[in-house]
Amino acid sequence: MQRRFWWCSGGLVAALILSATLGPLAALLSQPGTTTVLLWQDSYLLHVAWFSLKQAALSTLFSLLLAVPLARALFHRQFPGKTLLLHLFGLSQVLPVIIALFGLVAVHGAQGWLTQLTQRAGITLPDYLFGLSGILLAHVFFNMPLATRWLVQALEQIPPNHWRQAAQLDMPEWSRFCLLEWPAMRRLLPGLASLIFMLCFTSFTIVMALGGGPQATTLEVAIYQALRFDFDLASAGQLACWQLLLGTLIVASYGWLKPATASLSSASGQPCPRYQPRALFPDLLALVPGLSLFLPPLLAIVWYGLQALFNLAWQQSMLLHTTLQSLQIAASAGMLSLGLSVGLLLSSRHLSIRCHAPRAGRLLSGTGSLILLIPTSVLSTGLFILLQEKIDLFAHGFWLVVLLNALAALPYTLRALQEPMQDLLVRYDRLADSLGLYGLSRLRWLEWPLLCRPAGRALALGMIFSLGDLAAIAMFGSDELQTLPWLLYQQLGHYQMDAASATALVLLLICITLLWLIEWLASRNEHREPPSLLE
């Protein structure tokens, strides 16, 4: 009976995931005219596909060009606030995109800090925030910190005796870079480039907010526009097919090139090697552009948000109502994603460890990452087509958004739980069987004490990804169904900067709280012994 349970949980979850992904995809592909247009036969489709690839390639290139010297400078230099800065770099990986867009508008917009500063100096800057330049700016803001943290960690893996030998040989800085630092970073660059390219290619919120019209749009945004504005199902299907095909190739390349190390922890505190004074100027050339790009938007969010909160935020019932609704959606999506992850891992670990079939276990757990091949915009489009004649989509919009957000967060919650659940089975399975611990007793005395903290991290991670989503709510949202990212997007579109300031700060504070919870749970001792197993 117990063995059947392990099979049933994973089988049911895999069936649900496949139904929720392949069903909408089949509905999308079955639309008339969806697969008849080749890429090179439609000039608009060709332009959108080319722009999608071009902006992703340029974003990847600029992010890595800034990250390599910045990582070297952060590794070698010690200064107050360095640890905090690395934590802020980690925040950028889970920061909702729409919050960062508000900060970028506050700094680089027509009335932003940079424009006001240059006007006082008698310099007139062109409007660069919209179009390709704005998209690249936002993508570099998000992905440069990601690449920097990976590269700093790669430098920390260089053995200390290599640095001592370089010092004994009085090796110049350029030689140290070529012989020690560049080989350590070079092995991560293909995987980082593939990851950043994939993130930029599937970017939705940034391009929708900063695209600047048909000349600067990507496949995902074109799908949304074809469905919500024109209700052209055939065009949406054609665009979705090409998005799916190109996205699959990119995801496959990431799986082939992904970096060897997956930890994104901050600097470990390893003593830095002695750095020569003449390298100070190159380090400043690396630190100043990187920090000038990253820090001012975060400061603008806090500065304008605090002013707005004190002045008018809590007088607006809309903000409070939307905050509660966002938390409801995020909590529901996080719980659903957590439940799906646990169901998959119960079966996959059984296959991998008890049945000695690791390939089957990886295949089962891999269904949870199927969403990486099908972007949320494509899945939303397929669900819209599949259900439009069966239910009132906007009346059931809450649960559709919860489902889409849970599926989008599933690869990350799976990753947070996979190793702890497998370790638990390896260490305590025979002991639990010998003591007759099954079912709820096993959950109470063995599973829960050891998995409560990893489960809390997975839940918080799922909530963060759900809080920052804009693709699902843009498709199924309505006047009655609002989230903080969608409210902020509308406020920015109507130039309601005071209200947008308050909304951005509230969303930022919620995400920081959840991120702190993740860090706190990760710092606790996860491998403690289960209580009272022998009592």
Coordinates of C-alpha atoms in Angstrom, one line a residue:
M1 CA 0.0 0.0 0.0
Q2 CA 2.8 2.4 0.9
R3 CA 4.6 1.7 -2.4
R4 CA 1.5 2.4 -4.4
F5 CA 1.3 5.8 -2.7
W6 CA 4.7 6.9 -4.0
W7 CA 3.6 6.0 -7.6
C8 CA 0.2 7.6 -7.3
S9 CA 1.4 11.0 -6.0
G10 CA 3.9 11.6 -8.8
G11 CA 1.6 10.1 -11.5
L12 CA -1.3 12.4 -10.5
V13 CA 0.9 15.5 -10.4
A14 CA 2.6 14.7 -13.7
A15 CA -0.9 14.1 -15.3
L16 CA -2.1 17.4 -14.0
I17 CA 1.0 19.3 -15.3
L18 CA 0.9 17.6 -18.7
S19 CA -2.9 18.4 -19.0
A20 CA -2.3 22.1 -17.9
T21 CA 0.5 22.6 -20.4
L22 CA 0.0 20.3 -23.4
G23 CA -3.7 20.8 -23.5
P24 CA -3.5 24.6 -24.0
L25 CA -0.6 24.0 -26.4
A26 CA -2.6 21.6 -28.5
A27 CA -5.5 24.1 -28.6
L28 CA -3.1 26.8 -29.8
L29 CA -1.6 24.6 -32.5
S30 CA -5.0 23.5 -33.7
Q31 CA -6.1 27.1 -34.7
P32 CA -6.7 27.6 -38.4
G33 CA -3.6 29.1 -40.1
T34 CA -1.4 28.6 -37.1
T35 CA 1.3 26.4 -38.8
T36 CA 0.9 27.5 -42.4
V37 CA 3.1 30.7 -42.3
L38 CA 6.8 30.2 -42.5
L39 CA 9.1 32.7 -40.7
W40 CA 10.6 34.1 -43.9
Q41 CA 7.2 34.5 -45.6
D42 CA 5.8 37.1 -43.2
S43 CA 7.8 40.4 -42.9
Y44 CA 6.3 41.3 -39.6
L45 CA 6.9 37.9 -38.1
L46 CA 10.4 37.9 -39.4
H47 CA 11.0 41.4 -37.9
V48 CA 9.6 40.4 -34.5
A49 CA 11.6 37.2 -34.4
W50 CA 14.8 39.0 -35.4
F51 CA 14.3 41.8 -32.9
S52 CA 13.7 39.2 -30.1
L53 CA 17.0 37.5 -30.9
K54 CA 18.9 40.7 -31.4
Q55 CA 17.8 42.4 -28.1
A56 CA 18.6 39.1 -26.2
A57 CA 22.0 38.8 -27.8
L58 CA 22.9 42.5 -27.1
S59 CA 21.6 42.3 -23.5
T60 CA 23.7 39.2 -22.9
L61 CA 26.8 40.8 -24.4
F62 CA 26.6 44.1 -22.4
S63 CA 25.7 42.3 -19.2
L64 CA 28.8 40.1 -19.4
L65 CA 31.1 42.9 -20.5
L66 CA 30.2 44.8 -17.4
A67 CA 30.1 41.8 -15.1
V68 CA 33.6 40.5 -15.7
P69 CA 35.6 43.6 -14.6
L70 CA 33.0 44.3 -11.8
A71 CA 33.4 40.8 -10.4
R72 CA 37.2 41.2 -10.4
A73 CA 37.0 44.5 -8.5
L74 CA 34.5 43.1 -6.0
F75 CA 36.6 40.1 -5.4
H76 CA 39.8 42.0 -4.8
R77 CA 38.6 45.2 -3.1
Q78 CA 37.4 45.5 0.5
F79 CA 35.1 48.4 1.3
P80 CA 32.2 49.2 3.7
G81 CA 28.9 47.8 2.4
K82 CA 30.4 45.2 0.2
T83 CA 28.5 42.3 1.8
L84 CA 25.3 44.4 1.6
L85 CA 25.9 45.1 -2.1
L86 CA 26.3 41.4 -2.8
H87 CA 23.0 40.7 -1.0
L88 CA 21.4 43.4 -3.1
F89 CA 22.8 41.7 -6.2
G90 CA 20.9 38.6 -5.0
L91 CA 17.7 40.7 -4.6
S92 CA 17.8 41.6 -8.3
Q93 CA 17.3 38.0 -9.2
V94 CA 13.9 37.8 -7.5
L95 CA 12.9 41.5 -7.7
P96 CA 9.6 41.9 -9.6
V97 CA 10.4 43.4 -13.0
I98 CA 7.8 46.1 -12.7
I99 CA 9.4 47.5 -9.5
A100 CA 12.7 47.9 -11.3
L101 CA 10.9 49.6 -14.2
F102 CA 9.6 52.2 -11.8
G103 CA 13.1 52.8 -10.5
L104 CA 14.5 53.1 -14.0
V105 CA 11.8 55.6 -15.0
A106 CA 12.5 57.6 -11.9
V107 CA 16.2 57.8 -12.7
H108 CA 16.3 57.8 -16.6
G109 CA 12.8 59.1 -17.5
A110 CA 12.0 62.5 -19.0
Q111 CA 11.7 64.0 -15.5
G112 CA 14.2 61.6 -13.9
W113 CA 17.2 62.3 -11.7
L114 CA 19.7 62.0 -14.5
T115 CA 17.8 64.3 -16.8
Q116 CA 17.5 66.9 -14.1
L117 CA 21.2 66.6 -13.3
T118 CA 22.3 67.0 -16.9
Q119 CA 20.0 69.9 -17.5
R120 CA 21.6 71.8 -14.6
A121 CA 24.9 71.2 -16.3
G122 CA 23.5 72.5 -19.6
I123 CA 23.4 69.2 -21.4
T124 CA 20.3 67.8 -23.1
L125 CA 20.0 64.1 -23.2
P126 CA 18.0 62.3 -25.9
D127 CA 15.0 60.1 -24.9
Y128 CA 16.7 56.7 -24.6
L129 CA 14.4 55.0 -22.1
F130 CA 12.0 53.6 -24.7
G131 CA 12.8 51.4 -27.6
L132 CA 15.8 49.1 -27.9
S133 CA 18.1 51.2 -25.7
G134 CA 15.6 51.1 -22.8
I135 CA 15.1 47.4 -23.2
L136 CA 18.9 46.9 -23.1
L137 CA 19.2 49.1 -20.0
A138 CA 16.6 47.2 -18.1
H139 CA 18.0 43.8 -19.0
V140 CA 21.5 44.8 -18.0
F141 CA 20.1 46.1 -14.7
F142 CA 18.7 42.7 -13.9
N143 CA 21.4 40.4 -15.5
M144 CA 24.6 42.1 -14.7
P145 CA 24.3 41.4 -10.9
L146 CA 23.4 37.8 -11.7
A147 CA 26.5 37.3 -13.8
T148 CA 28.6 39.2 -11.3
R149 CA 27.7 37.0 -8.4
W150 CA 28.4 33.8 -10.3
L151 CA 31.8 35.2 -11.4
V152 CA 32.8 36.3 -7.9
Q153 CA 32.0 32.8 -6.7
A154 CA 34.2 31.4 -9.5
L155 CA 37.1 33.6 -8.4
E156 CA 36.6 32.4 -4.8
Q157 CA 37.2 28.8 -6.0
I158 CA 40.8 29.6 -7.0
P159 CA 43.1 27.7 -4.6
P160 CA 45.0 30.0 -2.1
N161 CA 48.3 28.5 -3.0
H162 CA 47.9 29.8 -6.6
W163 CA 47.7 33.3 -5.3
R164 CA 50.7 32.7 -3.0
Q165 CA 52.8 31.5 -6.0
A166 CA 51.7 34.5 -8.1
A167 CA 52.8 36.8 -5.3
Q168 CA 56.2 35.0 -4.9
L169 CA 56.8 35.4 -8.6
D170 CA 55.7 39.0 -8.5
M171 CA 53.3 38.4 -11.3
P172 CA 51.9 41.5 -13.0
E173 CA 48.2 42.2 -12.8
W174 CA 47.6 41.3 -16.5
S175 CA 49.4 38.0 -16.1
R176 CA 47.4 37.2 -13.0
F177 CA 44.2 37.9 -14.9
C178 CA 45.3 35.7 -17.9
L179 CA 46.7 32.8 -15.9
L180 CA 44.5 32.7 -12.8
E181 CA 41.3 34.7 -13.1
W182 CA 40.2 34.3 -16.7
P183 CA 40.4 30.5 -16.7
A184 CA 38.2 30.4 -13.6
M185 CA 35.6 32.7 -15.1
R186 CA 35.8 31.4 -18.6
R187 CA 34.3 28.0 -17.8
L188 CA 31.1 29.8 -16.5
L189 CA 30.7 32.2 -19.4
P190 CA 29.0 29.8 -21.9
G191 CA 26.4 28.8 -19.3
L192 CA 25.9 32.3 -18.1
A193 CA 25.5 33.6 -21.6
S194 CA 22.9 30.9 -22.4
L195 CA 21.0 31.6 -19.2
I196 CA 20.9 35.4 -19.7
F197 CA 20.0 35.0 -23.3
M198 CA 17.1 32.7 -22.3
L199 CA 15.9 35.2 -19.7
C200 CA 16.0 38.1 -22.1
F201 CA 14.4 36.3 -25.0
T202 CA 11.4 35.3 -22.8
S203 CA 11.2 38.8 -21.2
F204 CA 7.6 40.1 -21.3
T205 CA 7.2 42.9 -18.8
I206 CA 10.3 44.9 -19.8
V207 CA 9.5 44.8 -23.5
M208 CA 5.8 45.6 -23.0
A209 CA 6.6 48.6 -20.9
L210 CA 9.7 50.0 -22.7
G211 CA 9.3 48.5 -26.2
G212 CA 8.1 51.7 -27.7
G213 CA 5.8 50.3 -30.5
P214 CA 5.8 47.7 -33.3
Q215 CA 9.5 48.5 -34.2
A216 CA 10.6 47.3 -30.7
T217 CA 8.5 44.3 -29.8
T218 CA 9.2 40.6 -29.1
L219 CA 7.3 37.5 -29.8
E220 CA 5.8 37.3 -26.3
V221 CA 4.5 40.8 -26.4
A222 CA 3.3 40.4 -30.0
I223 CA 1.3 37.3 -28.8
Y224 CA -0.4 39.4 -26.1
Q225 CA -1.2 42.2 -28.4
A226 CA -2.6 39.9 -31.1
L227 CA -4.9 38.3 -28.5
R228 CA -6.0 41.1 -26.2
F229 CA -6.1 44.0 -28.7
D230 CA -6.9 42.4 -32.0
F231 CA -8.4 39.0 -30.9
D232 CA -6.6 37.5 -33.8
L233 CA -6.3 33.8 -32.7
A234 CA -4.5 32.7 -35.9
S235 CA -1.8 35.3 -35.6
A236 CA -1.4 34.6 -31.9
G237 CA -1.0 30.9 -32.7
Q238 CA 1.6 31.6 -35.4
L239 CA 3.6 33.8 -33.1
A240 CA 3.3 31.3 -30.2
C241 CA 4.6 28.4 -32.4
W242 CA 7.7 30.3 -33.3
Q243 CA 8.2 31.4 -29.7
L244 CA 7.9 27.8 -28.6
L245 CA 10.3 26.6 -31.2
L246 CA 13.0 29.2 -30.6
G247 CA 12.5 29.0 -26.8
T248 CA 12.9 25.2 -26.9
L249 CA 16.2 25.6 -28.7
I250 CA 17.4 28.2 -26.2
V251 CA 16.4 26.1 -23.2
A252 CA 18.1 23.1 -24.7
S253 CA 21.3 25.1 -25.2
Y254 CA 21.2 26.2 -21.6
G255 CA 20.8 22.6 -20.5
W256 CA 23.9 21.8 -22.5
L257 CA 26.0 24.8 -21.5
K258 CA 24.7 25.5 -17.9
P259 CA 27.4 26.4 -15.4
A260 CA 29.0 23.7 -13.4
T261 CA 28.1 25.3 -10.0
A262 CA 24.6 26.2 -9.1
S263 CA 25.1 28.1 -5.9
L264 CA 24.4 31.8 -5.8
S265 CA 25.6 32.5 -2.3
S266 CA 27.4 35.7 -1.6
A267 CA 31.1 35.9 -1.0
S268 CA 32.3 33.4 1.6
G269 CA 34.6 35.7 3.4
Q270 CA 37.8 34.1 2.0
P271 CA 40.8 36.5 2.4
C272 CA 41.4 38.4 -0.8
P273 CA 44.9 38.4 -2.3
R274 CA 47.1 41.4 -1.9
Y275 CA 46.3 43.8 -4.8
Q276 CA 48.8 46.2 -6.2
P277 CA 48.0 49.9 -5.9
R278 CA 48.3 50.6 -9.6
A279 CA 45.2 48.4 -10.2
L280 CA 43.0 50.9 -8.3
F281 CA 42.1 52.9 -11.4
P282 CA 41.0 49.9 -13.5
D283 CA 38.9 48.7 -10.5
L284 CA 37.2 52.1 -10.2
L285 CA 36.5 52.1 -13.9
A286 CA 34.7 48.8 -13.3
L287 CA 32.9 49.7 -10.1
V288 CA 31.6 53.2 -11.0
P289 CA 29.6 52.2 -14.1
G290 CA 28.2 49.0 -12.6
L291 CA 27.1 50.6 -9.3
S292 CA 25.8 53.7 -11.1
L293 CA 23.6 51.6 -13.2
F294 CA 22.4 49.4 -10.3
L295 CA 22.0 51.4 -7.2
P296 CA 20.2 54.7 -8.2
P297 CA 17.0 52.9 -9.3
L298 CA 16.8 51.1 -5.9
L299 CA 17.3 54.3 -4.1
A300 CA 14.6 56.0 -6.2
I301 CA 12.1 53.3 -5.3
V302 CA 12.7 53.8 -1.5
W303 CA 12.9 57.6 -1.7
Y304 CA 9.8 58.2 -3.7
G305 CA 7.9 55.4 -2.1
L306 CA 8.4 56.7 1.5
Q307 CA 7.3 60.2 0.4
A308 CA 4.2 58.8 -1.2
L309 CA 3.3 56.5 1.7
F310 CA 3.5 59.4 4.2
N311 CA 1.5 61.7 1.9
L312 CA -1.3 59.7 0.3
A313 CA -0.8 55.9 0.1
W314 CA -3.0 54.7 2.9
Q315 CA -5.8 57.1 1.9
Q316 CA -6.2 55.0 -1.3
S317 CA -8.4 51.9 -0.6
M318 CA -7.3 50.5 -4.0
L319 CA -3.7 50.0 -2.8
L320 CA -4.8 48.1 0.3
H321 CA -7.3 46.0 -1.6
T322 CA -4.8 45.1 -4.3
T323 CA -2.1 44.3 -1.8
L324 CA -4.4 41.8 -0.1
Q325 CA -5.5 40.3 -3.4
S326 CA -1.8 39.9 -4.5
L327 CA -1.0 38.2 -1.3
Q328 CA -3.9 35.8 -1.7
I329 CA -2.8 34.9 -5.3
A330 CA 0.8 34.6 -4.2
A331 CA 0.0 32.4 -1.2
S332 CA -2.3 30.2 -3.2
A333 CA 0.2 29.8 -6.1
G334 CA 3.0 29.1 -3.7
M335 CA 1.0 26.5 -1.8
L336 CA -0.1 24.8 -5.1
S337 CA 3.5 24.9 -6.4
L338 CA 4.8 23.4 -3.2
G339 CA 2.2 20.6 -3.2
L340 CA 3.0 19.8 -6.8
S341 CA 6.7 19.7 -6.0
V342 CA 6.2 17.4 -3.1
G343 CA 4.0 15.0 -5.1
L344 CA 6.5 14.8 -7.9
L345 CA 9.5 14.3 -5.6
L346 CA 7.9 11.6 -3.5
S347 CA 7.7 9.4 -6.6
S348 CA 10.9 10.5 -8.3
R349 CA 13.0 9.9 -5.2
H350 CA 11.3 6.5 -4.8
L351 CA 12.3 5.6 -8.4
S352 CA 15.8 7.0 -8.1
I353 CA 16.7 5.4 -4.7
R354 CA 14.5 2.5 -3.9
C355 CA 13.9 1.2 -7.5
H356 CA 17.5 2.1 -8.6
A357 CA 16.1 3.9 -11.7
P358 CA 17.6 7.4 -11.6
R359 CA 16.8 8.1 -15.2
A360 CA 13.1 7.4 -14.7
G361 CA 13.2 9.6 -11.5
R362 CA 14.8 12.4 -13.4
L363 CA 12.2 12.1 -16.2
L364 CA 9.3 12.2 -13.7
S365 CA 10.7 15.3 -11.9
G366 CA 11.6 16.8 -15.3
T367 CA 7.9 17.2 -16.0
G368 CA 7.9 20.0 -13.4
S369 CA 10.3 22.0 -15.6
L370 CA 8.2 21.6 -18.7
I371 CA 7.0 25.2 -18.2
L372 CA 10.5 26.4 -19.1
L373 CA 9.8 25.3 -22.7
I374 CA 6.4 27.0 -22.7
P375 CA 6.5 30.6 -21.7
T376 CA 3.7 31.9 -19.6
S377 CA 2.4 34.1 -22.4
V378 CA 2.1 31.1 -24.7
L379 CA 0.5 29.0 -22.0
S380 CA -2.0 31.9 -21.2
T381 CA -2.8 32.2 -24.9
G382 CA -3.5 28.4 -25.2
L383 CA -5.7 28.4 -22.0
F384 CA -7.6 31.4 -23.4
I385 CA -8.3 29.6 -26.6
L386 CA -9.1 26.3 -24.9
L387 CA -11.5 27.7 -22.3
Q388 CA -13.1 30.7 -24.0
E389 CA -16.2 28.8 -25.0
K390 CA -16.5 26.7 -21.9
I391 CA -16.3 29.1 -19.0
D392 CA -16.3 32.8 -18.2
L393 CA -12.6 33.4 -18.2
F394 CA -12.7 36.6 -16.3
A395 CA -15.0 35.3 -13.6
H396 CA -12.6 32.5 -13.0
G397 CA -9.5 34.7 -13.6
F398 CA -8.3 34.3 -10.0
W399 CA -7.8 30.5 -10.2
L400 CA -6.4 30.7 -13.8
V401 CA -3.8 33.2 -12.6
V402 CA -3.0 31.0 -9.5
L403 CA -2.5 28.0 -11.8
L404 CA -0.2 29.8 -14.2
N405 CA 1.8 31.3 -11.5
A406 CA 2.2 28.0 -9.7
L407 CA 3.4 26.3 -12.9
A408 CA 5.8 29.2 -13.5
A409 CA 7.3 28.8 -10.0
L410 CA 7.4 25.0 -10.1
P411 CA 11.0 24.6 -11.4
Y412 CA 12.3 26.7 -8.6
T413 CA 10.3 25.1 -5.8
L414 CA 11.4 21.7 -7.1
R415 CA 15.0 22.7 -7.0
A416 CA 14.6 24.0 -3.4
L417 CA 13.1 20.7 -2.2
Q418 CA 14.8 18.0 -4.4
E419 CA 18.1 17.6 -2.5
P420 CA 16.6 17.7 1.0
M421 CA 13.9 15.1 0.2
Q422 CA 16.4 12.8 -1.4
D423 CA 18.9 13.1 1.4
L424 CA 16.1 12.3 3.9
L425 CA 15.2 9.1 2.2
V426 CA 18.8 8.0 1.8
R427 CA 19.6 8.6 5.5
Y428 CA 16.4 7.5 7.3
D429 CA 14.4 5.2 5.1
R430 CA 15.6 1.9 6.5
L431 CA 15.4 3.2 10.1
A432 CA 11.8 4.4 9.6
D433 CA 10.8 1.0 8.0
S434 CA 12.4 -0.9 10.9
L435 CA 10.4 1.2 13.4
G436 CA 7.2 0.8 11.5
L437 CA 6.8 4.5 10.6
Y438 CA 4.3 4.8 7.8
G439 CA 1.8 7.4 6.5
L440 CA 0.9 10.2 8.9
S441 CA 3.2 8.9 11.6
R442 CA 6.2 9.0 9.3
L443 CA 5.2 12.5 8.2
R444 CA 4.8 13.7 11.8
W445 CA 8.0 12.2 13.3
L446 CA 10.4 12.1 10.4
E447 CA 9.4 14.0 7.3
W448 CA 8.1 17.3 8.7
P449 CA 10.9 18.1 11.3
L450 CA 13.5 17.8 8.5
L451 CA 11.5 19.3 5.7
C452 CA 9.7 22.2 7.3
R453 CA 12.5 24.7 6.6
P454 CA 13.2 23.7 3.0
A455 CA 9.4 23.7 2.5
G456 CA 9.2 27.2 3.9
R457 CA 11.9 28.4 1.5
A458 CA 10.2 26.8 -1.4
L459 CA 6.9 28.4 -0.4
A460 CA 8.5 31.9 0.0
L461 CA 10.3 31.5 -3.4
G462 CA 7.0 30.5 -5.1
M463 CA 5.3 33.5 -3.6
I464 CA 8.0 35.9 -4.8
F465 CA 7.7 34.6 -8.3
S466 CA 4.0 34.9 -8.2
L467 CA 4.1 38.4 -6.8
G468 CA 6.2 39.6 -9.6
D469 CA 4.2 38.0 -12.4
L470 CA 2.6 40.3 -15.1
A471 CA 2.0 37.9 -18.0
A472 CA -0.8 35.9 -16.4
I473 CA -2.6 38.8 -14.9
A474 CA -2.3 40.8 -18.1
M475 CA -4.2 38.1 -19.9
F476 CA -6.9 37.2 -17.3
G477 CA -7.0 40.3 -15.1
S478 CA -10.0 42.6 -14.9
D479 CA -11.3 45.6 -13.0
E480 CA -12.2 43.2 -10.1
L481 CA -9.0 41.2 -10.3
Q482 CA -5.9 43.3 -9.8
T483 CA -2.4 42.6 -8.5
L484 CA 0.3 45.0 -7.4
P485 CA 2.4 44.6 -10.6
W486 CA -0.6 45.2 -12.8
L487 CA -1.7 48.2 -10.7
L488 CA 1.8 49.6 -10.9
Y489 CA 1.9 49.0 -14.7
Q490 CA -1.4 50.9 -15.1
Q491 CA -0.2 53.8 -12.8
L492 CA 3.0 54.2 -14.8
G493 CA 1.0 54.1 -18.0
H494 CA -1.2 57.0 -16.8
Y495 CA 1.8 58.9 -15.3
Q496 CA 0.4 58.6 -11.7
M497 CA 3.9 58.8 -10.3
D498 CA 2.9 59.4 -6.6
A499 CA 0.6 56.5 -6.5
A500 CA 3.1 54.3 -8.4
S501 CA 5.8 55.2 -5.9
A502 CA 3.7 53.9 -3.0
T503 CA 2.7 50.7 -4.9
A504 CA 6.4 50.0 -5.9
L505 CA 7.6 50.4 -2.3
V506 CA 4.8 48.2 -0.9
L507 CA 5.7 45.5 -3.4
L508 CA 9.4 45.9 -2.7
L509 CA 8.9 45.6 1.0
I510 CA 6.9 42.4 0.6
C511 CA 9.5 40.8 -1.6
I512 CA 12.4 41.8 0.7
T513 CA 10.5 40.3 3.7
L514 CA 10.0 37.0 1.8
L515 CA 13.7 37.1 0.6
W516 CA 14.8 37.6 4.2
L517 CA 12.7 34.6 5.2
I518 CA 14.5 32.5 2.6
E519 CA 17.9 33.6 3.8
W520 CA 16.9 33.0 7.5
L521 CA 15.6 29.6 6.8
A522 CA 18.7 28.7 4.7
S523 CA 21.0 29.8 7.6
R524 CA 19.3 27.4 10.1
N525 CA 20.6 23.9 10.6
E526 CA 18.7 21.8 8.2
H527 CA 20.4 18.5 9.0
R528 CA 19.4 18.1 12.6
E529 CA 18.4 14.6 13.8
P530 CA 14.7 13.8 13.7
P531 CA 13.2 14.1 17.2
S532 CA 12.3 11.1 19.3
L533 CA 12.6 8.5 16.6
L534 CA 13.6 5.8 19.2
E535 CA 11.3 6.9 21.9

